[in-house]
mmCIF file of C-alpha atoms and ligand atoms in Angstrom:
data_model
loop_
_atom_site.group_PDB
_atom_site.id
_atom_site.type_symbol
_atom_site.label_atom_id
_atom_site.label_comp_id
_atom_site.label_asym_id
_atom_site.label_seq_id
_atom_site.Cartn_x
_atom_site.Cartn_y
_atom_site.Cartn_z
ATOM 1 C CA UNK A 9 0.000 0.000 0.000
ATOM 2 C CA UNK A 10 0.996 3.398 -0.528
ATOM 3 C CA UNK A 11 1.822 6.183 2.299
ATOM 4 C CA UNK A 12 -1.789 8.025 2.025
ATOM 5 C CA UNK A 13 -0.288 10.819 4.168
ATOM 6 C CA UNK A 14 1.288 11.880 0.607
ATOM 7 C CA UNK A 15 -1.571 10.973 -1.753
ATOM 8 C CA UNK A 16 -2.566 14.240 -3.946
ATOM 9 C CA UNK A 17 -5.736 14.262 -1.795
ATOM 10 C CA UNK A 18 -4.569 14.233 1.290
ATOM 11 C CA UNK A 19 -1.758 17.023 0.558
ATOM 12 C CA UNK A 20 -4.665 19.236 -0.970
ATOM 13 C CA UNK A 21 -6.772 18.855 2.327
ATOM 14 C CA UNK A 22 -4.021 19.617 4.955
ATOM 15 C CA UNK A 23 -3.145 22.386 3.058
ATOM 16 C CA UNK A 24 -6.425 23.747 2.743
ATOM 17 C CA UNK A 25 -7.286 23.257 6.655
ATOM 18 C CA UNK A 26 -3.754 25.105 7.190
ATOM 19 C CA UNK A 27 -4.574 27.905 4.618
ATOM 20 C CA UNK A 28 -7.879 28.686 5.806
ATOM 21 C CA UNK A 29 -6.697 28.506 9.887
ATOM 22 C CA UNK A 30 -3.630 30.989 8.336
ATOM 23 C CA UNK A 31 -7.032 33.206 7.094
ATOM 24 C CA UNK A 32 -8.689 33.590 10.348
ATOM 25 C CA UNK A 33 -11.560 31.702 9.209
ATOM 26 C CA UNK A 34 -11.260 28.874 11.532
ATOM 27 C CA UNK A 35 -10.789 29.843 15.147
ATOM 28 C CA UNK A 36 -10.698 26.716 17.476
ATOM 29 C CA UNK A 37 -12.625 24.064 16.334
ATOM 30 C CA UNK A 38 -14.640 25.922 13.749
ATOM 31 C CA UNK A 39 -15.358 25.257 10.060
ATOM 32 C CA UNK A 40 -15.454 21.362 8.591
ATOM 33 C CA UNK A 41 -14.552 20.110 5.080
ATOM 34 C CA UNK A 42 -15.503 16.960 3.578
ATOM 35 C CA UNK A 43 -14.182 16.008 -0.305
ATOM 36 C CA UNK A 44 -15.863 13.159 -2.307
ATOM 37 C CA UNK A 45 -13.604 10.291 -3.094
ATOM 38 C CA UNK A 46 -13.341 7.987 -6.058
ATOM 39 C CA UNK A 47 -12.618 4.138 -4.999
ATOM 40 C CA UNK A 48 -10.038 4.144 -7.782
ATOM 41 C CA UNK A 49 -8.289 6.949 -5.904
ATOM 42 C CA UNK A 50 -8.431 5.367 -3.167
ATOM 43 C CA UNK A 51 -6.955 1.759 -3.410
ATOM 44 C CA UNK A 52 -3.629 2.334 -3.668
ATOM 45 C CA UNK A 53 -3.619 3.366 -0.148
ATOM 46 C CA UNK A 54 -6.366 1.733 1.896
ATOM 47 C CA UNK A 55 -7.425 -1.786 2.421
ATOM 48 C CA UNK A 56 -10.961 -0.405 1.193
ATOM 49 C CA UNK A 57 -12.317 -4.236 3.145
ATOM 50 C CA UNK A 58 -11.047 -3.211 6.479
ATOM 51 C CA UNK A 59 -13.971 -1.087 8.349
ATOM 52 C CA UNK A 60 -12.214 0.327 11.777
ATOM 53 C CA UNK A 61 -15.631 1.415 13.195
ATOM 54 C CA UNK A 62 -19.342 2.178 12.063
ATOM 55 C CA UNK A 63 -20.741 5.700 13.347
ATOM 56 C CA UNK A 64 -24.334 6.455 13.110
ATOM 57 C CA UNK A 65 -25.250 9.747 10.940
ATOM 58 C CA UNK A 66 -28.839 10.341 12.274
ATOM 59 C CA UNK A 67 -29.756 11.183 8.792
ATOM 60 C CA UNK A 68 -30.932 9.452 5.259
ATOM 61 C CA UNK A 69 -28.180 10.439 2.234
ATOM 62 C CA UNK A 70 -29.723 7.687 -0.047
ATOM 63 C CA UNK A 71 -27.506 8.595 -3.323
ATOM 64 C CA UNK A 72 -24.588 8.368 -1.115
ATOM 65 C CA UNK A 73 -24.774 5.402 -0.661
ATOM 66 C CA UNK A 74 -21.347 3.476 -0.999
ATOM 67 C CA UNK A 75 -19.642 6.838 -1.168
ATOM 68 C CA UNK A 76 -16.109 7.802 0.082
ATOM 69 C CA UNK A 77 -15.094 11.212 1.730
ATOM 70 C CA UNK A 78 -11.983 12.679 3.836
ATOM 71 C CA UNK A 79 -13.520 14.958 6.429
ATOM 72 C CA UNK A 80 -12.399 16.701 9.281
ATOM 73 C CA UNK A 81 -13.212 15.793 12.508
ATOM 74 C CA UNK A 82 -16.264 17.102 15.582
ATOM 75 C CA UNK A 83 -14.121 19.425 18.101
ATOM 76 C CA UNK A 84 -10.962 19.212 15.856
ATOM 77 C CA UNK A 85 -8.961 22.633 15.353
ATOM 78 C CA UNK A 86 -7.874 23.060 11.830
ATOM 79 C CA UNK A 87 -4.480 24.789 13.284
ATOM 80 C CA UNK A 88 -3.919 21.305 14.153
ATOM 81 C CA UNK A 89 -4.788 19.015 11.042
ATOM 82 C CA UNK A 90 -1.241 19.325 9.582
ATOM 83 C CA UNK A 91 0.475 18.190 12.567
ATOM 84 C CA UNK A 92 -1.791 14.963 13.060
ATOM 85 C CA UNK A 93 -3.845 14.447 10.097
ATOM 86 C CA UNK A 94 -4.732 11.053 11.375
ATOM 87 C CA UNK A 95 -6.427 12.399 14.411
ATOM 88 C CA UNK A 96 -7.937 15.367 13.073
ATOM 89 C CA UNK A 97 -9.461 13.674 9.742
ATOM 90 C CA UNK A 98 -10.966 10.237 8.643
ATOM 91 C CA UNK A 99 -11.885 8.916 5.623
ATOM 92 C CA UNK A 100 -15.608 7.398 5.745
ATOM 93 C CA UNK A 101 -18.011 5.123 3.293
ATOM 94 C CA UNK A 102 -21.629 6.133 3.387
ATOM 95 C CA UNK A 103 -24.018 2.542 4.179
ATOM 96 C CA UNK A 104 -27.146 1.938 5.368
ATOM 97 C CA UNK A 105 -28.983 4.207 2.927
ATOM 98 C CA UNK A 106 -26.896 6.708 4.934
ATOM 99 C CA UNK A 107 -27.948 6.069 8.322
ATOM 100 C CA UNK A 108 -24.177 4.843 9.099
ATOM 101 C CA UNK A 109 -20.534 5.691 8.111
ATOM 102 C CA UNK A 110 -17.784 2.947 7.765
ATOM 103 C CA UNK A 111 -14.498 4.538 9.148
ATOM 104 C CA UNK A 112 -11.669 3.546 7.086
ATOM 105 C CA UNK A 113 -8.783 5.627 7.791
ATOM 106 C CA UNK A 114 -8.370 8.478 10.705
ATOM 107 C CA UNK A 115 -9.645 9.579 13.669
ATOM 108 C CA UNK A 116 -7.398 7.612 15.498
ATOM 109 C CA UNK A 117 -7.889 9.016 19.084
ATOM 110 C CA UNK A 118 -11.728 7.669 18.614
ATOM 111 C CA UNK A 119 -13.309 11.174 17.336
ATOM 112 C CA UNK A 120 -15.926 10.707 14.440
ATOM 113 C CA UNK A 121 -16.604 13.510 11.378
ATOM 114 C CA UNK A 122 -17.640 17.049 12.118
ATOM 115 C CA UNK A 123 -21.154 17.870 13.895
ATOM 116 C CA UNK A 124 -21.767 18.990 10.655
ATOM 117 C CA UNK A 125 -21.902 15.986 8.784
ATOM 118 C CA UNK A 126 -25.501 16.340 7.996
ATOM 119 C CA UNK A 127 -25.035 19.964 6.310
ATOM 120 C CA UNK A 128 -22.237 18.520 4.537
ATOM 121 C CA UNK A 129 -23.762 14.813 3.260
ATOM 122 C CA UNK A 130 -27.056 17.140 2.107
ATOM 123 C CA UNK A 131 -24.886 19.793 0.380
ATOM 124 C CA UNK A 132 -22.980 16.894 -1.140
ATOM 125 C CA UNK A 133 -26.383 15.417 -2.482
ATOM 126 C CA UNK A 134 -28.148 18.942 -4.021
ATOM 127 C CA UNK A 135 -24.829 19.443 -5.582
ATOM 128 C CA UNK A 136 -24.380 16.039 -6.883
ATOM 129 C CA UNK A 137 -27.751 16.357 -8.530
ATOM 130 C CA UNK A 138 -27.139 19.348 -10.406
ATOM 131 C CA UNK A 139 -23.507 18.976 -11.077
ATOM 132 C CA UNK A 140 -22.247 15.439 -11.196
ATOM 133 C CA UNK A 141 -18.275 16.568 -11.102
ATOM 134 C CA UNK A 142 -18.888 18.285 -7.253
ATOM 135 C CA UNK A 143 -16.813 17.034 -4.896
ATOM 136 C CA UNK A 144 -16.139 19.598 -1.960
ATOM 137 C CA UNK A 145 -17.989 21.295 0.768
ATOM 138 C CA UNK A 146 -16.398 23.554 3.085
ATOM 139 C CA UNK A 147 -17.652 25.809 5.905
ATOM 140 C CA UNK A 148 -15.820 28.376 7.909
ATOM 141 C CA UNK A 149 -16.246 31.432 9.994
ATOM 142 C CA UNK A 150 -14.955 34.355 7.456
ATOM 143 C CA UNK A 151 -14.838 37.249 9.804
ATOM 144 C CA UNK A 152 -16.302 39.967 7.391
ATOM 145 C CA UNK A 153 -19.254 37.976 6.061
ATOM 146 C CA UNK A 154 -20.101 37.235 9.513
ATOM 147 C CA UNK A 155 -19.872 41.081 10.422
ATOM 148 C CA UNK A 156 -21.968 41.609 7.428
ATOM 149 C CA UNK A 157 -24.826 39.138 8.584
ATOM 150 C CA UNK A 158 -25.284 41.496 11.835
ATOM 151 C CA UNK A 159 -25.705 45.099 9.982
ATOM 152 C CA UNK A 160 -26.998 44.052 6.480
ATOM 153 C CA UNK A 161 -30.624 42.561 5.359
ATOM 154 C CA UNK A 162 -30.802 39.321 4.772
ATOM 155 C CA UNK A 163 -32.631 39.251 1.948
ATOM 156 C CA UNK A 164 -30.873 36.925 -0.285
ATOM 157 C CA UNK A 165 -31.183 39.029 -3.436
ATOM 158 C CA UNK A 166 -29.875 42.636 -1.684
ATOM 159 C CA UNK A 167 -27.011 40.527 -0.013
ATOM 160 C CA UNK A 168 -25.952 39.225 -3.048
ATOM 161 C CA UNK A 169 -26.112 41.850 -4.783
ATOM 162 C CA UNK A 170 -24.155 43.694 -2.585
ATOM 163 C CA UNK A 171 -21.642 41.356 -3.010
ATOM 164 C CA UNK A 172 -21.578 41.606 -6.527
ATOM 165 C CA UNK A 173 -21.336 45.803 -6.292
ATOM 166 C CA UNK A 174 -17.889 45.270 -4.492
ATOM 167 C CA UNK A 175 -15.384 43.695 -6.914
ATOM 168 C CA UNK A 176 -15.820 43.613 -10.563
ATOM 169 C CA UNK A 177 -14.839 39.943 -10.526
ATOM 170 C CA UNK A 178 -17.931 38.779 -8.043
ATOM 171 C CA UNK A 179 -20.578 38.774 -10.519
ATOM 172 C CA UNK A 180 -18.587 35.999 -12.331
ATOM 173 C CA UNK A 181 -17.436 34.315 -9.722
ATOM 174 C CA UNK A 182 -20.524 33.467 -7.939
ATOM 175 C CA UNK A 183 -23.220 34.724 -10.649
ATOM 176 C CA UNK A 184 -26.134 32.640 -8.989
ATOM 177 C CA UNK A 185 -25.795 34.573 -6.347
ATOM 178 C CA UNK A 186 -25.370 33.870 -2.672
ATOM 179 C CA UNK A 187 -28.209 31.930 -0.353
ATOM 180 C CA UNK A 188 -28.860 33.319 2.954
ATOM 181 C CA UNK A 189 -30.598 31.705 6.096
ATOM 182 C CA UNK A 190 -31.346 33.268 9.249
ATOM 183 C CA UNK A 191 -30.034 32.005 11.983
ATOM 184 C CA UNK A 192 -30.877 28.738 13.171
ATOM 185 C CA UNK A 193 -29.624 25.824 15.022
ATOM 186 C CA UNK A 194 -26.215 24.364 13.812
ATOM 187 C CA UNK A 195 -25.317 20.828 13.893
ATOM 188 C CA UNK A 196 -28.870 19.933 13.373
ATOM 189 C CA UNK A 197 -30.687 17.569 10.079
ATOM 190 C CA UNK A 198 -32.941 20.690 9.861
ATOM 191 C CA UNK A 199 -30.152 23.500 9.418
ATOM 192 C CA UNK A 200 -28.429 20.520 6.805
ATOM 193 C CA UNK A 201 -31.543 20.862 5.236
ATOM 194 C CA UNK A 202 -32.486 24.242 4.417
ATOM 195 C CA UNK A 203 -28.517 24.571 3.366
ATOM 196 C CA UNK A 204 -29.528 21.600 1.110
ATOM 197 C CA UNK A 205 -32.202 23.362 -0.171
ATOM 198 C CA UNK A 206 -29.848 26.383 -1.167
ATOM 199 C CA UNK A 207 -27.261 24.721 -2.828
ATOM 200 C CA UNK A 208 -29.789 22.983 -5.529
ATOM 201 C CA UNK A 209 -29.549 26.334 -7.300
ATOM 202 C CA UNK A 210 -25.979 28.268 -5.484
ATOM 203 C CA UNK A 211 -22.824 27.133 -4.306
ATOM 204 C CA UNK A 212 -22.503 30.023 -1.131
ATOM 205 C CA UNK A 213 -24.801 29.616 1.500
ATOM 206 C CA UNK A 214 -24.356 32.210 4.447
ATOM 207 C CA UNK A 215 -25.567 31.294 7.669
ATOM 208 C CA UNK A 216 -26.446 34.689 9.760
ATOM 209 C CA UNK A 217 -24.256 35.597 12.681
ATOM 210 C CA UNK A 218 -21.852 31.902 11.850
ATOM 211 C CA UNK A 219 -20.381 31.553 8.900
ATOM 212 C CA UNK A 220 -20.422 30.298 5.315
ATOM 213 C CA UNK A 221 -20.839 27.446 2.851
ATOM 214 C CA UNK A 222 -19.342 26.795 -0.185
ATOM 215 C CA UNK A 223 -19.401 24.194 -2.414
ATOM 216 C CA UNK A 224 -17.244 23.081 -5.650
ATOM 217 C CA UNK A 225 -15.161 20.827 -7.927
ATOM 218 C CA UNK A 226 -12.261 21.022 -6.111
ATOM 219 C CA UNK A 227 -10.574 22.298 -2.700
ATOM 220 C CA UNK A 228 -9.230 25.427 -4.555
ATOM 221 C CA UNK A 229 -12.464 26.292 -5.987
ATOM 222 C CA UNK A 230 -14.288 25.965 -3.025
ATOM 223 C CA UNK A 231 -12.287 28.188 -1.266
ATOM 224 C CA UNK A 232 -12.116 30.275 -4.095
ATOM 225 C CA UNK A 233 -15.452 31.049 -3.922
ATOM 226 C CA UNK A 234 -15.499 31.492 0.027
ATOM 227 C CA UNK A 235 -12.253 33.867 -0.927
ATOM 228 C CA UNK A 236 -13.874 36.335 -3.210
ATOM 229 C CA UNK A 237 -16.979 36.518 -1.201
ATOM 230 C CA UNK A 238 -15.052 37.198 1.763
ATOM 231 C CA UNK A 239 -12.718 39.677 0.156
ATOM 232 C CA UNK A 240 -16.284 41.471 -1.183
ATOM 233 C CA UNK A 241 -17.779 41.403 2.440
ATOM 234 C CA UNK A 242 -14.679 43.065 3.700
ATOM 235 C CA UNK A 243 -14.658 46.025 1.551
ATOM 236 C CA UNK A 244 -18.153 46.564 2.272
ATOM 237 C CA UNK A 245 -17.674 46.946 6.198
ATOM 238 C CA UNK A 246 -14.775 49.062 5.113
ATOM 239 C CA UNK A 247 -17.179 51.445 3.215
ATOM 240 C CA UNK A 248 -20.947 50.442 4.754
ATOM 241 C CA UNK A 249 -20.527 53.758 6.701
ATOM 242 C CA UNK A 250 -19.459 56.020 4.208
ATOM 243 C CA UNK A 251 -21.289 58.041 1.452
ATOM 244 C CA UNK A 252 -21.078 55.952 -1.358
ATOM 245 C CA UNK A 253 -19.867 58.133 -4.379
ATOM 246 C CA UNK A 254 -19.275 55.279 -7.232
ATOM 247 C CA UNK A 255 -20.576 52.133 -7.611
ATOM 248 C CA UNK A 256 -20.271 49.007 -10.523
ATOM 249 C CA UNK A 257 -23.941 49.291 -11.368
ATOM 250 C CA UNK A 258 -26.577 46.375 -13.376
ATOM 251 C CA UNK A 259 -25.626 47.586 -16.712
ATOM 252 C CA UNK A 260 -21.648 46.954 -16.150
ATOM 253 C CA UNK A 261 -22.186 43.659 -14.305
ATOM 254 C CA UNK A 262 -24.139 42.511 -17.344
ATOM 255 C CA UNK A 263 -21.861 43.708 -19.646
ATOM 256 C CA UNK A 264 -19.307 41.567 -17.540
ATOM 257 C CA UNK A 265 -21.352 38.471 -17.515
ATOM 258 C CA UNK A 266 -21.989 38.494 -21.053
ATOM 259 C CA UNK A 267 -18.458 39.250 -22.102
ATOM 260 C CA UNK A 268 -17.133 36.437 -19.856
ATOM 261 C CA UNK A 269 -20.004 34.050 -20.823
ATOM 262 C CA UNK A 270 -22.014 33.548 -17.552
ATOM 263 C CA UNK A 271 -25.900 33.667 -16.472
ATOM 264 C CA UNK A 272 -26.456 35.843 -13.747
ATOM 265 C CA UNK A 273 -29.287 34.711 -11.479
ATOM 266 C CA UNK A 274 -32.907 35.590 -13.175
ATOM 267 C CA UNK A 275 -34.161 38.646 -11.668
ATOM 268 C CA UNK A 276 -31.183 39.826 -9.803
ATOM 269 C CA UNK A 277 -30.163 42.629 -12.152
ATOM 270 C CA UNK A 278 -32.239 45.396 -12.922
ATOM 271 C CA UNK A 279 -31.395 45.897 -16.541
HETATM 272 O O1 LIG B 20 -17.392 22.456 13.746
HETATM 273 O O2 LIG B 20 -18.061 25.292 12.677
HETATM 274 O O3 LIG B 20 -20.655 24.920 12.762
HETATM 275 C C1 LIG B 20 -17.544 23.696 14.290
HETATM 276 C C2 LIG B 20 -18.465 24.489 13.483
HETATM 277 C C3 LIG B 20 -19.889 24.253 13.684
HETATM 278 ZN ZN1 LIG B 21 -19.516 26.736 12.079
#
């Protein structure tokens, strides 16, 4: 077998863990990852026969079913995952109609995956269905998104679109626009839900006054897309006080979407 501590995947996830700890995203134990796994990219480094433990989900994630994912671990502090990427993350297969999880690899000290598995197994399903190539969801804590949450509406389309007024690359980058919920409960099937319910039609789901989902085809994109959003939030606490003299308005984020060859969200521009 080979040393999964240096397959591809498992470089790309430490790093990520580290590089979003390094952004101030993840304080203590907050934010979880989990990335989709192919069984081909796995078998050169597990004995994919050898279940360790079984955990319970509390949840159904039918078309999971006999699915793989690396995913960081309930009370784990991504500061930590590079030092002991063993403890901090585990590698599970989705059985029982997804009622159960078959530990393969990881949590060695006797942890199981985040408290926000079912967020994550749900997110992984809405995306599945709409993109078949989506493999990542992360959450994390981006300070300035969560700032924005406490002085901003939450009304998804005047979030977003705020969003969008603050970098001329936004409206591209996320041009379905962002989901908000209030705040609710985390940790729970119903909060996995409604996130669920989001992600059928965005990849960014804010949760008010926590954090922030994203969703993609890889670790970088993912975090890509938590990135810009975060980068956008931030310049609009810098500025939400100030007169507002200029501003990128419909017109020039449609002439951006066109000339880059994205749909923006029906009914989100005015032009
Ligand atoms: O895992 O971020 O939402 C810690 C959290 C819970
Ligand atoms: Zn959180």
């Amino acid at each position: 077998m080979k040393n999964i501590l240096e397959a591809p995947f498992m470089v790309e996830m430490i790093r990520t863990c580290t590089n979003m700890y390094d952004h101030g995203w993840d304080e203590r134990n907050g934010g979880n990852i989990s990335l989709l796994l192919s069984e081909e990219e796995l078998a050169p480094y597990l004995d994919l026969k050898n279940v360790i433990r079984t955990l319970k989900t509390g949840f159904e994630a039918p078309a999971l079913e006999g699915k793989y994912f690396l995913v960081t671990g309930t009370g784990k502090y991504f500061k930590n995952v590079q030092y002991a990427p063993d403890v901090n993350l585990g590698i599970v297969r989705i059985a029982d109609g997804g009622q159960s999880a078959e530990l393969l690899w990881g949590f060695t000290d006797g942890g199981r995956f985040t408290s926000e598995f079912p967020a994550h197994m749900m997110s992984h399903m809405a995306r599945l269905a709409v993109d078949p190539e989506n493999r990542v969801v992360e959450h994390c804590h981006p300070t300035n998104l969560l700032a924005m949450t406490f002085v901003h509406t939450l009304d998804e389309k005047a979030f977003t679109k705020s969003l969008w007024q603050m970098c001329t690359e936004c409206v591209v980058v996320f041009p379905d626009g962002v989901g908000v919920l209030p705040w609710m409960l985390c940790g729970t099937n119903e909060i996995g839900q409604a996130t669920a319910d989001k992600m059928k039609d965005q990849r960014l789901v804010v949760w008010a006054q926590h954090g922030l989902y994203g969703a993609g085809k890889t670790l970088d994109e993912a975090f890509g897309l938590i990135e810009t959003a975060e980068k956008a939030a931030e310049i609009y606490m810098k500025i939400a006080h100030l007169p507002r003299i200029n501003t990128i308005t419909d017109e020039q984020m449609k002439l951006l979407a066109d000339y880059f060859g994205y749909k923006v969200r029906e009914g989100y521009l005015d032009c």
